[in-house]
mmCIF file of C-alpha atoms in Angstrom:
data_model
loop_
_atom_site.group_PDB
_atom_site.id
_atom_site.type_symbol
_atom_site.label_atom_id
_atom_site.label_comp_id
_atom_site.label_asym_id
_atom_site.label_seq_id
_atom_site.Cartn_x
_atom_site.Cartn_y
_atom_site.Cartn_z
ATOM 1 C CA UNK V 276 -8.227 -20.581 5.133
ATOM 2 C CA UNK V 277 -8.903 -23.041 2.222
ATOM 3 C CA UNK V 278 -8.921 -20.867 -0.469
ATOM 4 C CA UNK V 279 -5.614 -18.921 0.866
ATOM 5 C CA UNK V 280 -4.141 -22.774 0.865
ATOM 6 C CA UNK V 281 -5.668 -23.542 -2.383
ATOM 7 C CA UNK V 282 -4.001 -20.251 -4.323
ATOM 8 C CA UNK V 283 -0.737 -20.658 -2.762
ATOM 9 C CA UNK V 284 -0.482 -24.316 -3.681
ATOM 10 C CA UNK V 285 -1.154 -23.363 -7.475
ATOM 11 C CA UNK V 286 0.415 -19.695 -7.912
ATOM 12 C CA UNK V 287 3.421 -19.723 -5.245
ATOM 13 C CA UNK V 288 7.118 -20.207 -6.300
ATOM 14 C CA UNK V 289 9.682 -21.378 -3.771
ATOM 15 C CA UNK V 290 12.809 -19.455 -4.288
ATOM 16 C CA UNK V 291 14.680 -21.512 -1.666
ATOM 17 C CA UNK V 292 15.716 -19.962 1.766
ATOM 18 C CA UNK V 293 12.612 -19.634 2.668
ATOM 19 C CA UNK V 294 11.489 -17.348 0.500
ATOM 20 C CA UNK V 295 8.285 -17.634 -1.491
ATOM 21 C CA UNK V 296 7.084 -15.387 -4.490
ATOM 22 C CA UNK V 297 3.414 -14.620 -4.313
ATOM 23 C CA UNK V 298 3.912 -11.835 -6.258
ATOM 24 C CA UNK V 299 0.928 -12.885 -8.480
ATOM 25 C CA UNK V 300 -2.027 -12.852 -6.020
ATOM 26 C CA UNK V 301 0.038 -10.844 -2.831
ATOM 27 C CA UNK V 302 2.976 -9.186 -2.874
ATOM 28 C CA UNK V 303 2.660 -6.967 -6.436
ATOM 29 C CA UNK V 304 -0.463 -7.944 -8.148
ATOM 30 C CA UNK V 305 -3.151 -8.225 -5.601
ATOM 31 C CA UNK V 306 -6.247 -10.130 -6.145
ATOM 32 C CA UNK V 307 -8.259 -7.884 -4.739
ATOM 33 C CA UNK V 308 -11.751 -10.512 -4.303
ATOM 34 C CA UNK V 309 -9.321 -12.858 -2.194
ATOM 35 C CA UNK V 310 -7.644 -9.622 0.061
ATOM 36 C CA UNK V 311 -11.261 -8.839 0.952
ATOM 37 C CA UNK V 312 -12.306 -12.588 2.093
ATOM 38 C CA UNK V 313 -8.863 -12.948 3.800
ATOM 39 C CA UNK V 314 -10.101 -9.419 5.703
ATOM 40 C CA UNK V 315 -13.258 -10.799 6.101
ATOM 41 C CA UNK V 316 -11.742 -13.859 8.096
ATOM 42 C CA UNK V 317 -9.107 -12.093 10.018
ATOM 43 C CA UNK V 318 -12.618 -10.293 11.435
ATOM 44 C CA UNK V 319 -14.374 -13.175 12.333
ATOM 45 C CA UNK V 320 -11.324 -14.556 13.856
ATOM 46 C CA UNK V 321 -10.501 -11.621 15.769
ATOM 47 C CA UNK V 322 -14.369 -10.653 16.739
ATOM 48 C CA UNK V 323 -13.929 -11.264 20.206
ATOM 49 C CA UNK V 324 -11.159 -8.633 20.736
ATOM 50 C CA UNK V 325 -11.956 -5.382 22.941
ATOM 51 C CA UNK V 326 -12.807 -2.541 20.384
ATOM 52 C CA UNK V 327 -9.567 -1.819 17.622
ATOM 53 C CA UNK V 328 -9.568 2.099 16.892
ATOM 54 C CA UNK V 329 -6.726 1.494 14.522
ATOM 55 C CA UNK V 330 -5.994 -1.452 11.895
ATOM 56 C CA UNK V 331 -1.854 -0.898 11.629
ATOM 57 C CA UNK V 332 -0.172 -2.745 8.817
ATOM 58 C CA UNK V 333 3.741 -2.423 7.143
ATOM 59 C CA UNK V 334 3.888 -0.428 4.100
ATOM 60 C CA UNK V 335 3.461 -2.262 1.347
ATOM 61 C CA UNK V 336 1.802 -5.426 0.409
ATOM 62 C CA UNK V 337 -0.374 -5.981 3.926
ATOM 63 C CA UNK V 338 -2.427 -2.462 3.097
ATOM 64 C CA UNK V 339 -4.823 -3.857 0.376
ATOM 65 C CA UNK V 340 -6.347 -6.598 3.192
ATOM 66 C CA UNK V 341 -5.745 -3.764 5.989
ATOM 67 C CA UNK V 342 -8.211 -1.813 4.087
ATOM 68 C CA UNK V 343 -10.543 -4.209 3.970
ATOM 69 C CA UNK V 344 -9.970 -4.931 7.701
ATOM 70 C CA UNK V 345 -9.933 -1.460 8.813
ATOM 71 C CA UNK V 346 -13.530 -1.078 6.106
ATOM 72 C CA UNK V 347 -15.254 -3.918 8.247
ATOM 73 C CA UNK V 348 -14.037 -2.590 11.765
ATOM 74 C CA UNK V 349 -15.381 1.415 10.752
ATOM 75 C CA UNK V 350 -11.445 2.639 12.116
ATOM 76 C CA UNK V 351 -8.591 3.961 9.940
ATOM 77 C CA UNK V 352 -5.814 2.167 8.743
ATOM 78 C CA UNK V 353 -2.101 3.422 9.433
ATOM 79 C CA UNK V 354 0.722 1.726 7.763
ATOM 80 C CA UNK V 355 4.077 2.008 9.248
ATOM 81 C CA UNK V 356 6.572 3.881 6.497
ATOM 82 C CA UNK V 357 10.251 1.779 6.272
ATOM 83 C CA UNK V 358 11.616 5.313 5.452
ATOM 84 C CA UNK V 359 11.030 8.525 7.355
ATOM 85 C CA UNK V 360 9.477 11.142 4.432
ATOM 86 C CA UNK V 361 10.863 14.594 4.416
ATOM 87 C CA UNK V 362 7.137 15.047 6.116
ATOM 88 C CA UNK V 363 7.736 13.701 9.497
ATOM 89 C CA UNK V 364 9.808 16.194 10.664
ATOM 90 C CA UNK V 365 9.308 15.690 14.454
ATOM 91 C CA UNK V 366 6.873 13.881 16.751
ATOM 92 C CA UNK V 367 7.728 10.175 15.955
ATOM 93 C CA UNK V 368 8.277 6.403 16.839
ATOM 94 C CA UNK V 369 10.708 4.932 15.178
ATOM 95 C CA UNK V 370 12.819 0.892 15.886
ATOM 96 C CA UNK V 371 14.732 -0.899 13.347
ATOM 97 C CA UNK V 372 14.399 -4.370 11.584
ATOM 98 C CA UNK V 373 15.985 -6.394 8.660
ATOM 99 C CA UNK V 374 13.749 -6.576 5.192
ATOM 100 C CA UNK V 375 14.011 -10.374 4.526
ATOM 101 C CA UNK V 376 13.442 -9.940 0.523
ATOM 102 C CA UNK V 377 16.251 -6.810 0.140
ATOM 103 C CA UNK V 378 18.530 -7.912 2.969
ATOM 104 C CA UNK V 379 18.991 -4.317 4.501
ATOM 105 C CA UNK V 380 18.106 -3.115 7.489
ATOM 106 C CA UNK V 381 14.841 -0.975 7.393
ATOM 107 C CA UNK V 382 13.953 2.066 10.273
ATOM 108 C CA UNK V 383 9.775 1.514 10.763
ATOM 109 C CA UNK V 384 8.562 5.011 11.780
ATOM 110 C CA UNK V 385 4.985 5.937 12.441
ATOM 111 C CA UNK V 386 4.026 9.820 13.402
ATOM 112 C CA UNK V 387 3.083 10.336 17.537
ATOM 113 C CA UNK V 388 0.126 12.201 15.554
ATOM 114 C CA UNK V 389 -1.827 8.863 14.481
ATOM 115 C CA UNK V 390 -0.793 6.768 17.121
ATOM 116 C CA UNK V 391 -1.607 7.567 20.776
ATOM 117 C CA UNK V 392 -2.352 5.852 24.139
ATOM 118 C CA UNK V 393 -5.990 6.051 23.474
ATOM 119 C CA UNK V 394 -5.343 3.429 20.772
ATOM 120 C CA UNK V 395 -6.267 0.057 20.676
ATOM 121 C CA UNK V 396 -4.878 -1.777 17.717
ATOM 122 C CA UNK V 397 -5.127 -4.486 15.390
ATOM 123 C CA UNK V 398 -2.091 -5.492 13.407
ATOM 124 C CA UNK V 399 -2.148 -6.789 10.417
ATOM 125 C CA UNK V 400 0.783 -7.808 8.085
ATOM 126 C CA UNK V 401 1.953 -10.461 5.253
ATOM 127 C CA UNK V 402 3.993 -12.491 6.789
ATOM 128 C CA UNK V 403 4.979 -13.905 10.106
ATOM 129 C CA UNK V 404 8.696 -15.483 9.704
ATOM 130 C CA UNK V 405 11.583 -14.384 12.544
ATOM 131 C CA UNK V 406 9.383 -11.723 13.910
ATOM 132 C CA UNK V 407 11.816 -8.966 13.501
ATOM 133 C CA UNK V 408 9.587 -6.669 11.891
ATOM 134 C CA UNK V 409 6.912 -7.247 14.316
ATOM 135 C CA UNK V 410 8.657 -6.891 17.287
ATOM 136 C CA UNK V 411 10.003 -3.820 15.927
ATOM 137 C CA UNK V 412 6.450 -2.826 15.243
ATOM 138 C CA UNK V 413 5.405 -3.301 19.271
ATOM 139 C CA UNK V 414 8.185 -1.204 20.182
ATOM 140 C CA UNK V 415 6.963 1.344 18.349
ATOM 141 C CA UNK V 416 3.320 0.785 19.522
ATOM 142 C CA UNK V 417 4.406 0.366 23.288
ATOM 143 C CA UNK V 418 6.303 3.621 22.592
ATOM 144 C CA UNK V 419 3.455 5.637 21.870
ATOM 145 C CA UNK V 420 1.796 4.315 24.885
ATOM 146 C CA UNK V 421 -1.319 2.861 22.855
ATOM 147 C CA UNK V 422 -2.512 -1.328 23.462
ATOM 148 C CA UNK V 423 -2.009 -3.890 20.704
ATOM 149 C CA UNK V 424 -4.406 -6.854 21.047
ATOM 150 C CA UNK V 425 -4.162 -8.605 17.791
ATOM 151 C CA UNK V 426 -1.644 -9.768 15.436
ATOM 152 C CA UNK V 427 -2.987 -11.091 12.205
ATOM 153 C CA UNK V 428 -0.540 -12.692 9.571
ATOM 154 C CA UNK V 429 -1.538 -13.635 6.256
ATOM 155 C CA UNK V 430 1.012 -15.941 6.055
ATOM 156 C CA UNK V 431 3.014 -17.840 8.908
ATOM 157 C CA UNK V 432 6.482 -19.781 8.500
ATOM 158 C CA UNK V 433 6.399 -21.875 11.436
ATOM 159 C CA UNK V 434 10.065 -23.031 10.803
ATOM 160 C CA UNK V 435 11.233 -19.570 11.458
ATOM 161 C CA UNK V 436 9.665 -19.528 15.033
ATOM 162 C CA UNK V 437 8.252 -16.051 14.989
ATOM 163 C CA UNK V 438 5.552 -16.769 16.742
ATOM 164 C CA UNK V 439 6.955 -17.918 19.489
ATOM 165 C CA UNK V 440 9.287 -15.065 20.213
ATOM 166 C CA UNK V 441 5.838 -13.078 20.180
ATOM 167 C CA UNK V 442 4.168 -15.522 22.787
ATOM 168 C CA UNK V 443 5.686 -13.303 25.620
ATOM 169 C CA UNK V 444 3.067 -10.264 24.543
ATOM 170 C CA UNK V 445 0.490 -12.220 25.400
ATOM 171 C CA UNK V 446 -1.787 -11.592 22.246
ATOM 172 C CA UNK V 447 -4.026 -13.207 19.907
ATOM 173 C CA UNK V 448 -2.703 -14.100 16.897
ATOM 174 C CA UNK V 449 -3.715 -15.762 13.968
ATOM 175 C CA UNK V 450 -2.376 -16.701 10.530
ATOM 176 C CA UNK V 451 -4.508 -17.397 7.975
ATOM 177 C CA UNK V 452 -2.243 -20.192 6.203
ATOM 178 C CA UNK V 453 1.102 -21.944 7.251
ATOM 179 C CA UNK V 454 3.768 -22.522 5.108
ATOM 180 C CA UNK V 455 7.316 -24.860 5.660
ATOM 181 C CA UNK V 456 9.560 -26.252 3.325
ATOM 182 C CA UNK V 457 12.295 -28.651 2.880
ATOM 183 C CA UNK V 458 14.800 -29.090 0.560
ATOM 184 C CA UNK V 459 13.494 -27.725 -2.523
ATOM 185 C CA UNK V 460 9.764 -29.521 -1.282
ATOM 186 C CA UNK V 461 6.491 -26.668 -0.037
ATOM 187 C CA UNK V 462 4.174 -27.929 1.991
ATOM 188 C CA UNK V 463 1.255 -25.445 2.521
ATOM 189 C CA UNK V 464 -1.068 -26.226 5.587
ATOM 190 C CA UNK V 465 -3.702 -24.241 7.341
ATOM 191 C CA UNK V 466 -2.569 -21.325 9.840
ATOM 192 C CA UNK C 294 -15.581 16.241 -5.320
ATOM 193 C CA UNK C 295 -16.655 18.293 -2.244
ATOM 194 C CA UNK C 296 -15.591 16.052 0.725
ATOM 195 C CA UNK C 297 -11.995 15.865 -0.679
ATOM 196 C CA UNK C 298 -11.692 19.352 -0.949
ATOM 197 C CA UNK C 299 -13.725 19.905 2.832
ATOM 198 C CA UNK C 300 -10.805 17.483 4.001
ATOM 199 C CA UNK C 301 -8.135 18.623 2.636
ATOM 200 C CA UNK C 302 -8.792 22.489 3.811
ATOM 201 C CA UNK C 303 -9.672 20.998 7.596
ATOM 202 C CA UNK C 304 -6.850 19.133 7.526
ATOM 203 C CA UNK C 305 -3.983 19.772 5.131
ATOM 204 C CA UNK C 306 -0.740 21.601 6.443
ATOM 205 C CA UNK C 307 1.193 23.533 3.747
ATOM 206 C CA UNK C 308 4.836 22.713 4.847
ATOM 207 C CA UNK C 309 6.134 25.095 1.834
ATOM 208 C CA UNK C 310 8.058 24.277 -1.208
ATOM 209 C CA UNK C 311 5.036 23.019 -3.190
ATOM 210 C CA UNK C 312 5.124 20.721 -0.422
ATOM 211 C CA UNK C 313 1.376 19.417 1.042
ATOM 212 C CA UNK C 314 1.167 17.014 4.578
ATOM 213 C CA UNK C 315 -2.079 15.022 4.029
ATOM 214 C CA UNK C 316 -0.435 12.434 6.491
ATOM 215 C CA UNK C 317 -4.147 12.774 8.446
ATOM 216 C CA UNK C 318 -6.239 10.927 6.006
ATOM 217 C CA UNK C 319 -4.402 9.735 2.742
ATOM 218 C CA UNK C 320 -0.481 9.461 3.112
ATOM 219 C CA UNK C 321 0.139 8.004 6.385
ATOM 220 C CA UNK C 322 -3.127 7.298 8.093
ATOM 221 C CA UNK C 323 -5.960 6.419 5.747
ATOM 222 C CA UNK C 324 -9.131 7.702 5.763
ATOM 223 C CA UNK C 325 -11.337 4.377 4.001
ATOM 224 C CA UNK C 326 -14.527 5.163 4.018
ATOM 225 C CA UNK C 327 -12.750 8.553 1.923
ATOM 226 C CA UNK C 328 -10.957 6.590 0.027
ATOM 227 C CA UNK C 329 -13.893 4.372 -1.044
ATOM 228 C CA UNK C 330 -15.820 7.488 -1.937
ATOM 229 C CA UNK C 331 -12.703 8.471 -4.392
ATOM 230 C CA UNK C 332 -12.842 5.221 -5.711
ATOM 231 C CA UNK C 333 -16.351 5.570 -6.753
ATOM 232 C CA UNK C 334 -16.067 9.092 -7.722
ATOM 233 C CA UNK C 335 -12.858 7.876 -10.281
ATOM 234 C CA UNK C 336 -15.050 4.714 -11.480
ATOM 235 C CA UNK C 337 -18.109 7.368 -12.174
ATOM 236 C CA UNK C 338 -15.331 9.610 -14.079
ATOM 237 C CA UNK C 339 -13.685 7.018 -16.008
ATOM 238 C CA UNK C 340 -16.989 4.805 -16.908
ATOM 239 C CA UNK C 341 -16.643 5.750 -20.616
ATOM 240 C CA UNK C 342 -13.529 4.003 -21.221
ATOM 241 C CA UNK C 343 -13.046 0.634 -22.178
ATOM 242 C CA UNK C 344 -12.743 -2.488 -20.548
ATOM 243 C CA UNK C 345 -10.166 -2.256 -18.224
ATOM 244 C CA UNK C 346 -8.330 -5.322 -16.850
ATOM 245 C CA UNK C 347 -5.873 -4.248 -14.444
ATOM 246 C CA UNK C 348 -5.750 -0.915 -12.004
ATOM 247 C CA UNK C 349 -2.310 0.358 -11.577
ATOM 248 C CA UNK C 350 -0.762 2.025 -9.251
ATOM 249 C CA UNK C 351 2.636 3.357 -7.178
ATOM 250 C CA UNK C 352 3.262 2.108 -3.590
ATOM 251 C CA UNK C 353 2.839 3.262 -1.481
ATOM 252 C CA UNK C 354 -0.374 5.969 -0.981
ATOM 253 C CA UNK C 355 -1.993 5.189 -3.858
ATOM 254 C CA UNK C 356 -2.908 1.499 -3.043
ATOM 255 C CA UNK C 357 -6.106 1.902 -0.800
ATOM 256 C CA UNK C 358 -8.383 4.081 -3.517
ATOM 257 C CA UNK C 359 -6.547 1.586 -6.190
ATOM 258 C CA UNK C 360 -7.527 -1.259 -4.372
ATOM 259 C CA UNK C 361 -11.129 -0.055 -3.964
ATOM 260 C CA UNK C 362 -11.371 1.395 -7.598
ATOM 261 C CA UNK C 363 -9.760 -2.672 -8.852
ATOM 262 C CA UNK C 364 -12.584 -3.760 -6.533
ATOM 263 C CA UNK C 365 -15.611 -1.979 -8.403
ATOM 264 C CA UNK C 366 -14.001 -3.198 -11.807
ATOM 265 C CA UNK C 367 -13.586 -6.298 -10.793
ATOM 266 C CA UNK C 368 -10.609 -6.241 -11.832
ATOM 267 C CA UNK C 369 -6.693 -7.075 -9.711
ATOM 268 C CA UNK C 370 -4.553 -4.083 -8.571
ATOM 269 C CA UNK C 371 -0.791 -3.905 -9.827
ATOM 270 C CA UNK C 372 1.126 -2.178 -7.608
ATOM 271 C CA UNK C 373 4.699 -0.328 -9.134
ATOM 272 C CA UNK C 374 8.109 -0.842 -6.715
ATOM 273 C CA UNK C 375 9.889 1.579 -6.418
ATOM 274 C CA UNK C 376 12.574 -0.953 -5.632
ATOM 275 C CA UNK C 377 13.781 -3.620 -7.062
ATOM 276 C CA UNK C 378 13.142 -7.101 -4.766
ATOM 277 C CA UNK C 379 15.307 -9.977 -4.521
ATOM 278 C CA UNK C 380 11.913 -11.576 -6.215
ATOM 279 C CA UNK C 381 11.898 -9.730 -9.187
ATOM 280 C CA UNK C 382 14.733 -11.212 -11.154
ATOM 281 C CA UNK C 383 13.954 -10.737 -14.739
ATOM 282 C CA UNK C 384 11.587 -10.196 -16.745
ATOM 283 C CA UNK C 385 10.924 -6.582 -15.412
ATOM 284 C CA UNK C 386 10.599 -3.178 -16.589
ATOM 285 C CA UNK C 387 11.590 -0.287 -15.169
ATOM 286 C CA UNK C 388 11.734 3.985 -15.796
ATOM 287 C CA UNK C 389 13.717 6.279 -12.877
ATOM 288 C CA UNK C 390 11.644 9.212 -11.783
ATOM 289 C CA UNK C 391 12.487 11.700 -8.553
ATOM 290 C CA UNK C 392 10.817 11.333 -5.054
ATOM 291 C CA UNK C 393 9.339 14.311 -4.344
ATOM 292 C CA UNK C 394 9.262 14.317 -0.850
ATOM 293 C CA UNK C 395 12.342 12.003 -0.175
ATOM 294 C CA UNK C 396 14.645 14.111 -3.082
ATOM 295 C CA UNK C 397 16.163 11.061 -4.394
ATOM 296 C CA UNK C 398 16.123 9.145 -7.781
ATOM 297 C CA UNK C 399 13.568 6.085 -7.381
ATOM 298 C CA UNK C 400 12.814 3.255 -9.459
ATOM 299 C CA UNK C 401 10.156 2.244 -10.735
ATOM 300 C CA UNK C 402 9.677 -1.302 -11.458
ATOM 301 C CA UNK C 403 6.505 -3.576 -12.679
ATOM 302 C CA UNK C 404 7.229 -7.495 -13.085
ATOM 303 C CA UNK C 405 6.447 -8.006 -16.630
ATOM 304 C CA UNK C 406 4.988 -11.423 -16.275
ATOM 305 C CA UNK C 407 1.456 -9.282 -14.412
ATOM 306 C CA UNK C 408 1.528 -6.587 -17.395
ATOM 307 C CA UNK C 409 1.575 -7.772 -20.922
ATOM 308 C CA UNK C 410 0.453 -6.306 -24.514
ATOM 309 C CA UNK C 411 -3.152 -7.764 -23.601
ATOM 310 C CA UNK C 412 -3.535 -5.065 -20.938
ATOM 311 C CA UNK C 413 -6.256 -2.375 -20.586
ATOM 312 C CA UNK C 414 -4.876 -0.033 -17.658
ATOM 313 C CA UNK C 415 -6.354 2.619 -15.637
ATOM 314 C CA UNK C 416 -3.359 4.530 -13.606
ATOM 315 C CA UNK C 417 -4.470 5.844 -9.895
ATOM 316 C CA UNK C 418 -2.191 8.059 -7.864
ATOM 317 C CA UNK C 419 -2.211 10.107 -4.706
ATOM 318 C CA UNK C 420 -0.388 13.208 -6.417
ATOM 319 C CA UNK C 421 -0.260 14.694 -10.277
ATOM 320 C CA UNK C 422 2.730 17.374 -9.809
ATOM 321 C CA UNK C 423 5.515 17.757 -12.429
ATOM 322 C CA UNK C 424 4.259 14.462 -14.334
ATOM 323 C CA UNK C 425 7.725 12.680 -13.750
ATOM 324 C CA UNK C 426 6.326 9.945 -11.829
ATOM 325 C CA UNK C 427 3.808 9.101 -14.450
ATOM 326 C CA UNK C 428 5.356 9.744 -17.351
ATOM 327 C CA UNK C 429 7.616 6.705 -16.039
ATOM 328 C CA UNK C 430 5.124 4.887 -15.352
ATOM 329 C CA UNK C 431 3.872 5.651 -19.263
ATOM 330 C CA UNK C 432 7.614 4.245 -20.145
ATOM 331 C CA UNK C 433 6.778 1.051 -18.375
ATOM 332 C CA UNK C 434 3.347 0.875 -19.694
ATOM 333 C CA UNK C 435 4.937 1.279 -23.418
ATOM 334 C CA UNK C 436 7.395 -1.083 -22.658
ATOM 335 C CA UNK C 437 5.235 -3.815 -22.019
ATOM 336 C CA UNK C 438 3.107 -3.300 -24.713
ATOM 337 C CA UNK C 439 0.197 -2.592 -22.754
ATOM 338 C CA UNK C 440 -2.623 0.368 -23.349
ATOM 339 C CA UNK C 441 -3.199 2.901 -21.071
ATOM 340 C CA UNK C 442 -7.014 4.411 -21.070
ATOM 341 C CA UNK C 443 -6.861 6.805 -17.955
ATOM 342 C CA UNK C 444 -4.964 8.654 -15.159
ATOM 343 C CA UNK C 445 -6.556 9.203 -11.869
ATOM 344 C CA UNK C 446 -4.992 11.754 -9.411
ATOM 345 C CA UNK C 447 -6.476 12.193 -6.273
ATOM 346 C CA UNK C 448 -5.084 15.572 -5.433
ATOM 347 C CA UNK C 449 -3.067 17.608 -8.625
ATOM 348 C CA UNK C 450 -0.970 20.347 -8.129
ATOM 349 C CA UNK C 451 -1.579 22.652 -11.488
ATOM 350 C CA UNK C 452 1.357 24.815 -10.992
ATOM 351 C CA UNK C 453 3.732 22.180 -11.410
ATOM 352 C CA UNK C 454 2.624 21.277 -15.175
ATOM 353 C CA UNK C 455 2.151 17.728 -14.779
ATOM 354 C CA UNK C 456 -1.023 17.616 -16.812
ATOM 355 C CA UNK C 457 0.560 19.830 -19.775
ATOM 356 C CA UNK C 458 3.354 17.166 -20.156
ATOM 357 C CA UNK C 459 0.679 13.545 -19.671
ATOM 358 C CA UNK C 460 -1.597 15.798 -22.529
ATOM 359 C CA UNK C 461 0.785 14.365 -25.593
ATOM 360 C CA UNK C 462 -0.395 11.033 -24.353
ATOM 361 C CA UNK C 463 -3.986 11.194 -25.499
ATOM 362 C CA UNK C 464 -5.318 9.568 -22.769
ATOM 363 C CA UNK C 465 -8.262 10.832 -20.211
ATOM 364 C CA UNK C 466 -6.733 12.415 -16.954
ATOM 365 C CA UNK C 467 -9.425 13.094 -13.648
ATOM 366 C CA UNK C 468 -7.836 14.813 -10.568
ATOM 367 C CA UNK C 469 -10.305 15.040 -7.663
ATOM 368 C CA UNK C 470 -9.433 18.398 -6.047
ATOM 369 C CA UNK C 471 -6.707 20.714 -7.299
ATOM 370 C CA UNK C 472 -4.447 22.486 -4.906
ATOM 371 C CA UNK C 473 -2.623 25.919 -5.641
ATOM 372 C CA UNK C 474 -0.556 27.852 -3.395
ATOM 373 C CA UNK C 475 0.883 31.445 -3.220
ATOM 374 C CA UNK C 476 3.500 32.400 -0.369
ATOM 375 C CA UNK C 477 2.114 30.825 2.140
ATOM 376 C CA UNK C 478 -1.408 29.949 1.584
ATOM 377 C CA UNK C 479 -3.019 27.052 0.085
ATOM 378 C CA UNK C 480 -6.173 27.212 -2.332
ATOM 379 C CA UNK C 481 -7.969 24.300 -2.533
ATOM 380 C CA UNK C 482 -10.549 23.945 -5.817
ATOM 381 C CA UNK C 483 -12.463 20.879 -7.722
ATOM 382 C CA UNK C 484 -10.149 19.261 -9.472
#
C-alpha cells in the first residue's frame, strides 16, 4: 500500500533488532485518516472471504484500523486482552506468547461469551514478525470452536518468517507493507 | 444519550464492589456503530471549545470512540501506556494511578515528542470513577505544557467523586450515562 510505504519510509525509526518505532503514525499516536484507508484496503483485499461476524485484533495498537474494518464489514470488533481483568472470572480461552517490544511473556485471553463456533473471523493485527502472537491467537480461536479465514497484518517482517509458520492454516493473508533490514540499513517494500 | 443508557440496562452485569461488566459492547467486544454514535454525541457536546489538535486517550477501551471522535476533528488520536515500551526511551512523561479492575498501581506514560506546549487536548475515557486515572493524566498533560479543553466519559460513576476532584481543573467534563448502585441494583440515568 503506497502510502503505508511512503509514511514508513519518512516517519519510521529503526531501533536495531528488528525493531521499528512507528510510534508517530501507529503504535501511540495514530493517524487516524491513514488507519481508515489501511481498513479500507484490508476490505478490498479480503472481499472475497465467506461472511466475517467478528473483526478480532490484539489489544492495543491494531484496534484503531480494526474499527474501521469491523465499521466497513457491519460486525463487532473483539480485541484479545494480554491480561485477564478481574472481570473474566470464568468462561475463557486463554494461550501464551512473548511481547517482542517488553520481552515478557504475555497470556492472550478472550471471554467464551464473544467468541463462539458460530463465528467466522477476520484477524487483524500490527505486525506479522515470528508469529508467536498469532499462533497463540488461533489456539484460542480453534478453542472456542469458531473459523478464522483471514489474517491481515499491517506490517510484515519477512526476515522473521512468520508467515510461513502460518502457511499450515491454510488462510488468506495479507500485509499491507513489508519491511527487512540489514545492518543498521531499512528497506520498506510493498506487502 | 438514550441508546447508551438502553444498552447498558439490557446488557450490563453489576458484579458488586462499584464494579460494572460492559464486556458485551464497550470493554471487551465493541459495539462500533455505538461507539460512533458516542463519538458524535461527545463532538456535539464539546463543539464550543476550541480548536482541538489531538484526542487523547487511555488504552485500552477508550480507543474506538477516541478514534472516531479524532476522526470527526480531523484531528490524530494519542493513546496513554500504561506501560512503559522498550520504544519509549526518553523523552516521556509519566503519573501512577490504580487499576480499578486489575487492583494494581499502573503507569501512565505519553511520549513527549506527540504532546508538546502547542497542544489543544480533548481527554475521552470509558469510565469517570474516583478521578485517579485522569487526574494523572492532568499531571501528564501539565507536564508537557499542553492545554486541556475537555473530558469525555462514556459511562461515570457519581458515587465515586471523580467529577468533584477534575472540578478544580476548570475544564468542561460530559459523561454520557451515569450509573449508581445500591446493594445490589444498578440505576442507570443520562449522564
Amino acid at each position: 500500500m503506497q502510502k503505508l510505504v511512503d509514511r514508513i519510509e519518512r516517519d519510521a525509526n529503526y531501533l536495531g533488532k528488528g525493531i521499528i518505532k512507528m510510534d508517530s503514525f501507529l503504535n501511540h499516536q495514530v493517524d487516524i485518516e491513514l488507519a481508515e484507508q489501511m481498513a479500507e484496503e484490508f476490505c478490498m483485499r479480503f472481499s472475497g472471504l465467506p461472511a466475517v461476524t467478528k473483526v478480532i485484533t490484539v489489544e492495543t495498537s491494531g484496534i484503531p484500523v480494526a474499527v474501521f474494518v469491523a465499521r466497513q464489514l457491519g460486525v463487532p470488533m473483539l480485541f484479545a486482552r494480554k491480561s485477564k481483568s478481574l472481570l473474566m472470572q470464568e468462561n475463557y480461552y486463554t494461550a501464551e506468547t512473548v511481547s517482542r517490544t517488553r520481552q515478557t511473556k504475555t497470556g492472550l485471553y478472550i471471554s467464551g461469551e464473544y467468541l463462539t463456533v458460530n463465528d467466522d473471523v477476520l484477524f487483524i493485527d500490527d505486525f506479522l514478525a515470528t508469529g508467536q502472537s498469532s499462533i497463540a491467537l488461533m489456539d484460542i480461536i480453534k478453542q472456542s470452536g469458531a473459523k478464522v479465514h483471514g489474517l491481515g497484518y499491517i506490517i510484515e517482517k519477512p526476515q522473521e518468517g512468520g508467515r510461513q509458520k502460518l502457511a499450515h492454516f491454510g488462510v488468506q493473508i495479507e500485509s499491507l507493507a513489508a519491511v527487512t533490514w540489514q545492518d543498521d540499513e531499512l528497506k520498506i517494500s510493498f506487502g
